Amino acid sequence: MELLKKWLGHPEEIYNLVKFKMGGYKTVMPKMDQDSLSDSLRICYKYLNQTSRSFAAVIQALDGDLRHAVCIFYLVLRALDTVEDDMTISLEAKIPMLHNFHSYLYQPDWKFMDSKEKDRQVLEDFPTISLEFRNLAKVYQDVIADICHKMGLGMAEFLEKKVNSNEQWDKYCHYVAGLVGIGLSRLFSASELEDPVIGQDVELANSMGLFLQKTNIIRDYLEDQFEGREFWPKEVWSKYVKKLSDLAKPENIDKAVQCMNELITNALHHVPDVLTYLSRLKNQSVFNFCAIPQVMAIATLAACYNNQQIFKGVVKIRKGQAVTLMMDATNIEAVKTIMYQYMEEIYQKVPSTDPSSAKTQQIVNTVQSMSLPSGTLVSQTHYSPLYFSCIMILAALSWQYLNTVSKTAEEYVHTGEN
């Protein structure tokens, strides 16, 4: 019944869930016809769907040969990431693998059969992936191999190095996510669906990745602690506790929230770059691909801000909320409105006693000034009593059914991927 209560508080989300299930998803995620694919490419898309929690559907909605290039790009980086994550591989073996991984793209028989990770199929059947890589246009191959090389070097660098300073946090996020944004941008331009400036403006593309990665790191504090991983920068958390794990102690909850608020404020400084980047995109499928994860990220940060639950359990946005964002974020003006509204939600939660309150309010004001023309007011949609009555009846009759729909939207709540 808790789920029903949540839905009754957000009737527009019930409507959007039903609309999404009944065909609204086709607007942002049209299904791809796989009949014309080669057997090896069809296998690659199978691996894409098996390993991607959030990107598979929007990758398959991309136009033209860009779709295949991004699919292979994703699988190559997923294979690289699987090597990095596998704690059963010794450092003596892992570091050379990360350094040389880009060269395996040109070795038809290379594969790795000793991984214990859940996504090990992309390593065990790497010959299929590398075959389709070599079938891509050279302009795509060059981008993918270059990013794979740089990311492998960066991953190896941080295997035995902790994230101490904010500068190192940015550097780590650059290696694991910023490079993805840069690579994707270069692919967009190479496809000629987007202007050359998209691939040339490295700073904006990097910010696109950093915003998503920092959101993941902030949200996943507790999960990373359980797994023995530490990605919060020491420069920040050491101002509040002696050890990063101390933030999870009940007696430190106030300091923990202040620490998190400072990191969220840091992440929000990438939003102006995000808006500038999105405003330059011309192709609808590319815009959807880029915009959806970004609006999911801002919604996630708004849910996390000043929220003690980050240190006690899981914080995620509602499925109906995710579906609404996916269906709305199809043009730059809609994205600006979404950013404005979630920035306002954060602004309303800023405690006057929070050490970062002034900086948080300043970046909120900056983003809001970019989001709407001066003097424009944003208000939530208002619904008539009849509409509310109909929605409540619908919710009462179908809440159990709706709990099972829209798997894609639920997966998108987990913004981005490592």
Coordinates of C-alpha atoms in Angstrom, one line a residue:
M1 CA 0.0 0.0 0.0
E2 CA 3.0 2.3 0.4
L3 CA 3.4 2.3 -3.4
L4 CA -0.3 3.3 -3.8
K5 CA 0.2 6.2 -1.4
K6 CA 3.2 7.4 -3.4
W7 CA 1.2 7.3 -6.6
L8 CA -1.8 9.1 -5.1
G9 CA 0.6 11.9 -4.2
H10 CA 1.7 12.2 -7.8
P11 CA -1.3 11.5 -10.1
E12 CA 0.4 12.8 -13.2
E13 CA 3.0 10.0 -12.9
I14 CA 0.3 7.4 -13.0
Y15 CA -1.0 8.9 -16.2
N16 CA 2.5 8.9 -17.7
L17 CA 3.1 5.3 -16.6
V18 CA 0.0 4.1 -18.4
K19 CA 0.8 6.3 -21.4
F20 CA 4.4 4.9 -21.5
K21 CA 3.2 1.3 -21.3
M22 CA 0.5 1.8 -23.9
G23 CA 3.0 3.1 -26.5
G24 CA 4.4 6.4 -25.3
Y25 CA 7.9 4.8 -25.0
K26 CA 8.1 4.7 -28.8
T27 CA 8.6 8.5 -28.9
V28 CA 11.9 8.3 -27.1
M29 CA 12.9 4.6 -27.5
P30 CA 11.5 3.2 -30.7
K31 CA 12.3 -0.5 -31.2
M32 CA 15.1 -1.5 -33.6
D33 CA 14.5 -3.9 -36.4
Q34 CA 17.2 -6.6 -35.9
D35 CA 16.2 -8.8 -38.9
S36 CA 18.8 -7.1 -41.1
L37 CA 21.7 -7.5 -38.7
S38 CA 24.5 -10.0 -39.1
D39 CA 24.6 -12.9 -36.7
S40 CA 27.6 -11.4 -34.9
L41 CA 26.1 -7.9 -34.6
R42 CA 22.9 -9.5 -33.3
I43 CA 24.9 -11.2 -30.6
C44 CA 26.5 -7.8 -29.7
Y45 CA 23.0 -6.3 -29.2
K46 CA 22.1 -9.3 -27.0
Y47 CA 25.2 -8.6 -24.8
L48 CA 24.2 -4.9 -24.8
N49 CA 20.8 -5.8 -23.4
Q50 CA 22.3 -8.2 -20.9
T51 CA 24.9 -5.8 -19.5
S52 CA 23.3 -2.4 -19.6
R53 CA 20.8 -1.3 -17.0
S54 CA 20.0 2.0 -18.6
F55 CA 21.5 2.6 -21.9
A56 CA 20.5 -0.3 -24.1
A57 CA 17.1 1.1 -25.1
V58 CA 18.4 4.6 -26.0
I59 CA 21.4 3.3 -27.8
Q60 CA 19.1 1.2 -30.1
A61 CA 17.0 4.3 -30.7
L62 CA 20.0 6.2 -32.2
D63 CA 19.9 7.0 -36.0
G64 CA 21.9 5.3 -38.7
D65 CA 25.2 3.7 -38.3
L66 CA 25.9 5.7 -35.2
R67 CA 23.7 3.2 -33.3
H68 CA 26.1 0.3 -34.1
A69 CA 29.2 2.4 -33.3
V70 CA 27.8 3.4 -29.9
C71 CA 26.8 -0.2 -29.2
I72 CA 30.3 -1.5 -29.8
F73 CA 31.8 1.5 -27.9
Y74 CA 29.7 0.5 -24.9
L75 CA 30.6 -3.2 -25.1
V76 CA 34.3 -2.5 -25.4
L77 CA 34.3 -0.2 -22.4
R78 CA 32.1 -2.7 -20.5
A79 CA 34.7 -5.4 -21.2
L80 CA 37.5 -3.0 -20.0
D81 CA 35.5 -2.1 -16.9
T82 CA 34.9 -5.8 -16.1
V83 CA 38.6 -6.3 -16.0
E84 CA 39.1 -3.4 -13.7
D85 CA 36.3 -4.6 -11.4
D86 CA 37.4 -8.2 -11.1
M87 CA 39.2 -8.5 -7.8
T88 CA 40.3 -12.1 -8.6
I89 CA 42.7 -10.8 -11.2
S90 CA 46.1 -10.0 -9.6
L91 CA 47.5 -6.5 -10.1
E92 CA 50.5 -8.0 -11.8
A93 CA 48.1 -9.4 -14.5
K94 CA 45.5 -6.6 -14.4
I95 CA 47.7 -3.6 -15.0
P96 CA 49.2 -4.8 -18.3
M97 CA 45.7 -5.9 -19.4
L98 CA 44.4 -2.4 -18.8
H99 CA 47.3 -0.8 -20.5
N100 CA 47.1 -3.0 -23.6
F101 CA 43.3 -3.5 -23.8
H102 CA 42.9 -1.2 -26.9
S103 CA 45.3 -3.4 -28.8
Y104 CA 43.1 -6.5 -28.3
L105 CA 40.5 -4.8 -30.6
Y106 CA 42.8 -5.7 -33.5
Q107 CA 43.6 -9.3 -32.3
P108 CA 40.8 -11.5 -33.7
D109 CA 41.3 -14.4 -31.3
W110 CA 41.9 -12.5 -28.0
K111 CA 39.6 -13.4 -25.2
F112 CA 39.7 -13.8 -21.4
M113 CA 38.2 -16.8 -19.8
D114 CA 39.1 -16.5 -16.2
S115 CA 36.9 -13.6 -15.1
K116 CA 34.4 -14.2 -12.2
E117 CA 32.4 -11.0 -12.8
K118 CA 28.7 -11.1 -13.7
D119 CA 29.4 -9.5 -17.1
R120 CA 32.2 -11.9 -18.0
Q121 CA 30.5 -12.9 -21.3
V122 CA 31.8 -9.7 -22.9
L123 CA 35.4 -10.9 -22.2
E124 CA 34.7 -14.6 -23.0
D125 CA 33.2 -13.7 -26.4
F126 CA 35.4 -10.7 -27.0
P127 CA 36.2 -12.0 -30.5
T128 CA 32.6 -11.3 -31.6
I129 CA 32.8 -7.8 -30.3
S130 CA 36.2 -7.0 -31.8
L131 CA 35.0 -8.4 -35.1
E132 CA 32.1 -5.9 -35.2
F133 CA 34.6 -3.2 -34.1
R134 CA 36.7 -3.9 -37.1
N135 CA 33.6 -3.8 -39.3
L136 CA 32.9 -0.2 -38.3
A137 CA 34.1 2.7 -40.4
K138 CA 37.7 3.7 -39.6
V139 CA 36.6 7.1 -38.2
Y140 CA 34.6 5.2 -35.5
Q141 CA 37.3 2.7 -34.9
D142 CA 39.9 5.5 -34.3
V143 CA 37.7 7.1 -31.7
I144 CA 36.8 3.9 -29.8
A145 CA 40.4 2.6 -29.7
D146 CA 41.8 6.0 -28.5
I147 CA 39.3 6.4 -25.7
C148 CA 39.8 2.7 -24.7
H149 CA 43.6 3.3 -24.5
K150 CA 43.2 6.5 -22.4
M151 CA 40.6 4.9 -20.1
G152 CA 42.8 1.8 -19.5
L153 CA 45.7 4.0 -18.5
G154 CA 43.6 6.0 -16.2
M155 CA 42.0 2.9 -14.6
A156 CA 45.4 1.4 -14.0
E157 CA 46.6 4.7 -12.4
F158 CA 43.8 4.6 -9.8
L159 CA 44.0 0.9 -8.9
E160 CA 46.3 1.6 -6.0
K161 CA 45.6 5.3 -5.6
K162 CA 42.9 6.7 -3.4
V163 CA 40.9 9.8 -4.3
N164 CA 42.3 12.5 -2.0
S165 CA 41.8 15.9 -3.5
N166 CA 38.9 17.4 -5.4
E167 CA 41.3 17.6 -8.3
Q168 CA 41.9 13.9 -8.1
W169 CA 38.1 13.3 -7.9
D170 CA 37.7 15.2 -11.1
K171 CA 40.6 13.2 -12.7
Y172 CA 39.1 9.9 -11.6
C173 CA 35.7 10.8 -12.9
H174 CA 37.3 12.0 -16.1
Y175 CA 38.9 8.6 -16.7
V176 CA 35.8 6.5 -16.0
A177 CA 33.1 8.9 -17.3
G178 CA 34.4 12.1 -18.8
L179 CA 36.3 10.1 -21.5
V180 CA 33.0 8.4 -22.3
G181 CA 31.4 11.7 -22.9
I182 CA 34.3 12.9 -25.0
G183 CA 34.2 9.6 -27.0
L184 CA 30.5 9.7 -27.6
S185 CA 30.7 13.4 -28.7
R186 CA 33.4 12.5 -31.2
L187 CA 31.2 9.7 -32.5
F188 CA 28.3 12.0 -32.8
S189 CA 30.3 14.4 -35.0
A190 CA 31.9 11.6 -37.0
S191 CA 28.4 10.4 -37.9
E192 CA 27.7 13.9 -39.3
L193 CA 24.4 13.9 -37.3
E194 CA 26.0 16.6 -35.2
D195 CA 28.3 19.5 -36.0
P196 CA 32.1 19.2 -35.6
V197 CA 32.0 21.5 -32.5
I198 CA 30.2 18.7 -30.5
G199 CA 33.3 16.5 -30.8
Q200 CA 35.8 19.3 -30.5
D201 CA 34.6 20.9 -27.3
V202 CA 36.2 18.5 -24.9
E203 CA 35.4 20.6 -21.8
L204 CA 31.7 20.4 -22.2
A205 CA 31.7 16.7 -23.2
N206 CA 33.8 16.0 -20.1
S207 CA 31.3 17.8 -17.9
M208 CA 28.5 15.6 -19.3
G209 CA 30.3 12.5 -18.0
L210 CA 31.4 14.1 -14.7
F211 CA 27.9 15.1 -13.7
L212 CA 26.6 11.6 -14.2
Q213 CA 29.6 9.9 -12.5
K214 CA 29.6 12.2 -9.4
T215 CA 25.8 11.6 -9.0
N216 CA 26.5 7.9 -9.0
I217 CA 29.3 8.2 -6.5
I218 CA 27.3 10.4 -4.1
R219 CA 24.2 8.2 -4.3
D220 CA 26.1 4.9 -3.9
Y221 CA 28.0 5.8 -0.7
L222 CA 26.6 2.9 1.3
E223 CA 26.9 0.3 -1.4
D224 CA 30.5 1.3 -2.1
Q225 CA 31.3 1.0 1.6
F226 CA 29.8 -2.5 1.8
E227 CA 32.0 -3.4 -1.3
G228 CA 35.1 -1.8 0.2
R229 CA 35.3 0.9 -2.4
E230 CA 36.0 4.6 -1.6
F231 CA 35.3 7.3 -4.2
W232 CA 34.4 10.4 -2.0
P233 CA 37.4 12.8 -2.0
K234 CA 39.3 12.9 1.3
E235 CA 39.7 16.7 0.9
V236 CA 36.0 17.0 1.6
W237 CA 35.1 14.1 4.0
S238 CA 38.1 14.7 6.3
K239 CA 36.6 18.0 7.3
Y240 CA 33.8 16.1 9.0
V241 CA 35.1 12.7 10.1
K242 CA 38.4 10.8 10.6
K243 CA 37.5 7.9 8.3
L244 CA 35.1 7.8 5.4
S245 CA 33.2 4.9 6.9
D246 CA 32.5 7.0 10.0
L247 CA 29.9 8.9 8.0
A248 CA 27.6 5.9 8.3
K249 CA 27.7 5.9 12.1
P250 CA 24.4 7.3 13.6
E251 CA 26.2 9.7 15.9
N252 CA 27.7 11.4 12.8
I253 CA 24.6 11.7 10.7
D254 CA 24.5 15.5 10.8
K255 CA 28.1 15.8 9.7
A256 CA 27.5 13.1 7.1
V257 CA 24.6 15.1 5.5
Q258 CA 26.7 18.2 5.5
C259 CA 29.5 16.4 3.7
M260 CA 27.1 15.0 1.1
N261 CA 25.6 18.4 0.6
E262 CA 29.1 19.8 -0.2
L263 CA 29.7 17.1 -2.8
I264 CA 26.3 17.7 -4.4
T265 CA 27.1 21.3 -4.6
N266 CA 30.3 20.4 -6.3
A267 CA 28.5 18.2 -8.8
L268 CA 25.9 20.9 -9.6
H269 CA 28.7 23.1 -11.0
H270 CA 28.7 20.9 -14.1
V271 CA 25.0 21.7 -14.9
P272 CA 25.7 24.9 -16.8
D273 CA 28.0 23.0 -19.1
V274 CA 25.4 20.3 -19.5
L275 CA 22.8 22.9 -20.6
T276 CA 25.2 24.5 -23.1
Y277 CA 26.1 21.1 -24.5
L278 CA 22.5 20.0 -25.0
S279 CA 21.6 23.3 -26.5
R280 CA 24.0 22.6 -29.4
L281 CA 22.5 19.2 -30.4
K282 CA 20.5 19.0 -33.6
N283 CA 19.5 15.3 -34.0
Q284 CA 16.5 14.2 -32.0
S285 CA 17.8 10.7 -31.3
V286 CA 21.2 12.1 -30.1
F287 CA 19.4 14.7 -27.9
N288 CA 17.2 12.0 -26.3
F289 CA 20.3 9.8 -25.7
C290 CA 22.1 12.7 -24.0
A291 CA 19.3 14.5 -22.2
I292 CA 17.6 11.6 -20.4
P293 CA 20.5 10.5 -18.2
Q294 CA 21.1 14.2 -17.3
V295 CA 17.6 14.9 -16.1
M296 CA 17.6 11.6 -14.2
A297 CA 20.8 12.8 -12.5
I298 CA 19.4 16.1 -11.4
A299 CA 16.3 14.4 -10.1
T300 CA 18.5 12.0 -8.2
L301 CA 20.6 14.7 -6.6
A302 CA 17.5 16.6 -5.6
A303 CA 16.3 13.4 -3.9
C304 CA 19.7 13.0 -2.2
Y305 CA 20.2 16.5 -1.0
N306 CA 20.0 16.9 2.7
N307 CA 18.6 13.4 2.9
Q308 CA 19.9 11.1 5.8
Q309 CA 18.6 8.0 4.0
I310 CA 21.8 8.0 1.8
F311 CA 23.7 6.7 4.9
K312 CA 21.0 4.3 6.0
G313 CA 19.7 2.6 2.8
V314 CA 18.8 3.3 -0.8
V315 CA 17.6 6.6 -2.4
K316 CA 16.1 6.5 -5.9
I317 CA 13.6 8.3 -7.8
R318 CA 10.1 6.9 -8.4
K319 CA 9.3 4.9 -11.5
G320 CA 6.6 7.3 -12.5
Q321 CA 8.9 10.2 -12.0
A322 CA 11.5 8.5 -14.2
V323 CA 8.9 7.8 -17.0
T324 CA 7.7 11.4 -16.8
L325 CA 11.3 12.7 -17.2
M326 CA 12.0 10.4 -20.1
M327 CA 8.8 11.5 -21.9
D328 CA 9.3 15.2 -21.2
A329 CA 13.1 15.7 -21.9
T330 CA 12.8 15.8 -25.7
N331 CA 13.9 19.4 -26.3
I332 CA 16.2 21.9 -24.7
E333 CA 13.4 24.2 -23.4
A334 CA 11.8 21.2 -21.6
V335 CA 15.2 20.2 -20.1
K336 CA 15.8 23.8 -18.9
T337 CA 12.4 23.7 -17.2
I338 CA 13.2 20.4 -15.5
M339 CA 16.5 21.7 -14.3
Y340 CA 14.9 24.8 -13.0
Q341 CA 12.3 22.8 -11.0
Y342 CA 14.8 20.4 -9.4
M343 CA 17.1 23.3 -8.6
E344 CA 14.2 25.0 -6.9
E345 CA 13.6 21.7 -4.9
I346 CA 17.2 21.7 -3.8
Y347 CA 17.1 25.5 -2.9
Q348 CA 14.0 24.9 -0.7
K349 CA 15.9 22.3 1.3
V350 CA 19.1 24.2 1.9
P351 CA 19.6 24.5 5.7
S352 CA 20.8 27.9 6.8
T353 CA 23.3 26.2 9.1
D354 CA 24.8 24.1 6.3
P355 CA 28.5 25.0 5.8
S356 CA 28.0 24.9 2.0
S357 CA 24.7 26.7 1.9
A358 CA 26.0 29.9 0.3
K359 CA 27.8 28.0 -2.5
T360 CA 24.7 25.8 -3.0
Q361 CA 22.4 28.8 -3.3
Q362 CA 24.8 30.5 -5.7
I363 CA 25.0 27.6 -8.1
V364 CA 21.3 27.1 -7.9
N365 CA 20.8 30.8 -8.9
T366 CA 23.3 30.4 -11.7
V367 CA 21.5 27.4 -13.2
Q368 CA 18.1 28.9 -12.8
S369 CA 19.2 32.1 -14.6
M370 CA 20.3 29.9 -17.5
S371 CA 17.2 27.8 -17.5
L372 CA 14.5 30.5 -18.1
P373 CA 14.2 33.9 -19.6
S374 CA 14.2 36.7 -17.0
G375 CA 10.9 37.1 -15.2
T376 CA 9.5 33.7 -16.3
L377 CA 7.8 31.7 -13.6
V378 CA 7.7 27.9 -13.5
S379 CA 4.7 26.2 -11.9
Q380 CA 3.7 22.6 -11.6
T381 CA 0.9 21.4 -13.7
H382 CA -2.5 21.9 -12.0
Y383 CA -5.2 19.2 -12.4
S384 CA -9.0 19.5 -12.1
P385 CA -10.9 17.7 -9.3
L386 CA -12.4 15.4 -12.0
Y387 CA -9.0 14.5 -13.2
F388 CA -7.8 13.8 -9.7
S389 CA -10.9 11.6 -9.0
C390 CA -10.3 9.6 -12.2
I391 CA -6.7 9.1 -11.4
M392 CA -7.4 8.0 -7.9
I393 CA -9.9 5.5 -9.1
L394 CA -7.4 4.3 -11.7
A395 CA -4.8 3.9 -9.1
A396 CA -7.0 2.0 -6.7
L397 CA -7.9 -0.4 -9.5
S398 CA -4.6 -0.9 -11.1
W399 CA -1.8 -0.2 -8.5
Q400 CA -0.7 -3.8 -8.4
Y401 CA -0.6 -4.1 -12.1
L402 CA 1.4 -0.9 -12.5
N403 CA 4.0 -2.1 -10.0
T404 CA 5.1 -4.6 -12.7
V405 CA 5.3 -2.3 -15.7
S406 CA 8.0 -0.2 -17.2
K407 CA 11.1 -2.2 -16.4
T408 CA 13.1 0.2 -18.5
A409 CA 12.1 3.2 -16.5
E410 CA 13.0 1.4 -13.2
E411 CA 16.4 0.6 -14.6
Y412 CA 16.9 4.2 -15.6
V413 CA 16.5 5.3 -12.0
H414 CA 20.0 4.0 -11.6
T415 CA 21.5 7.0 -13.5
G416 CA 24.3 6.2 -15.7
E417 CA 26.8 3.4 -15.4
N418 CA 30.4 3.0 -14.3

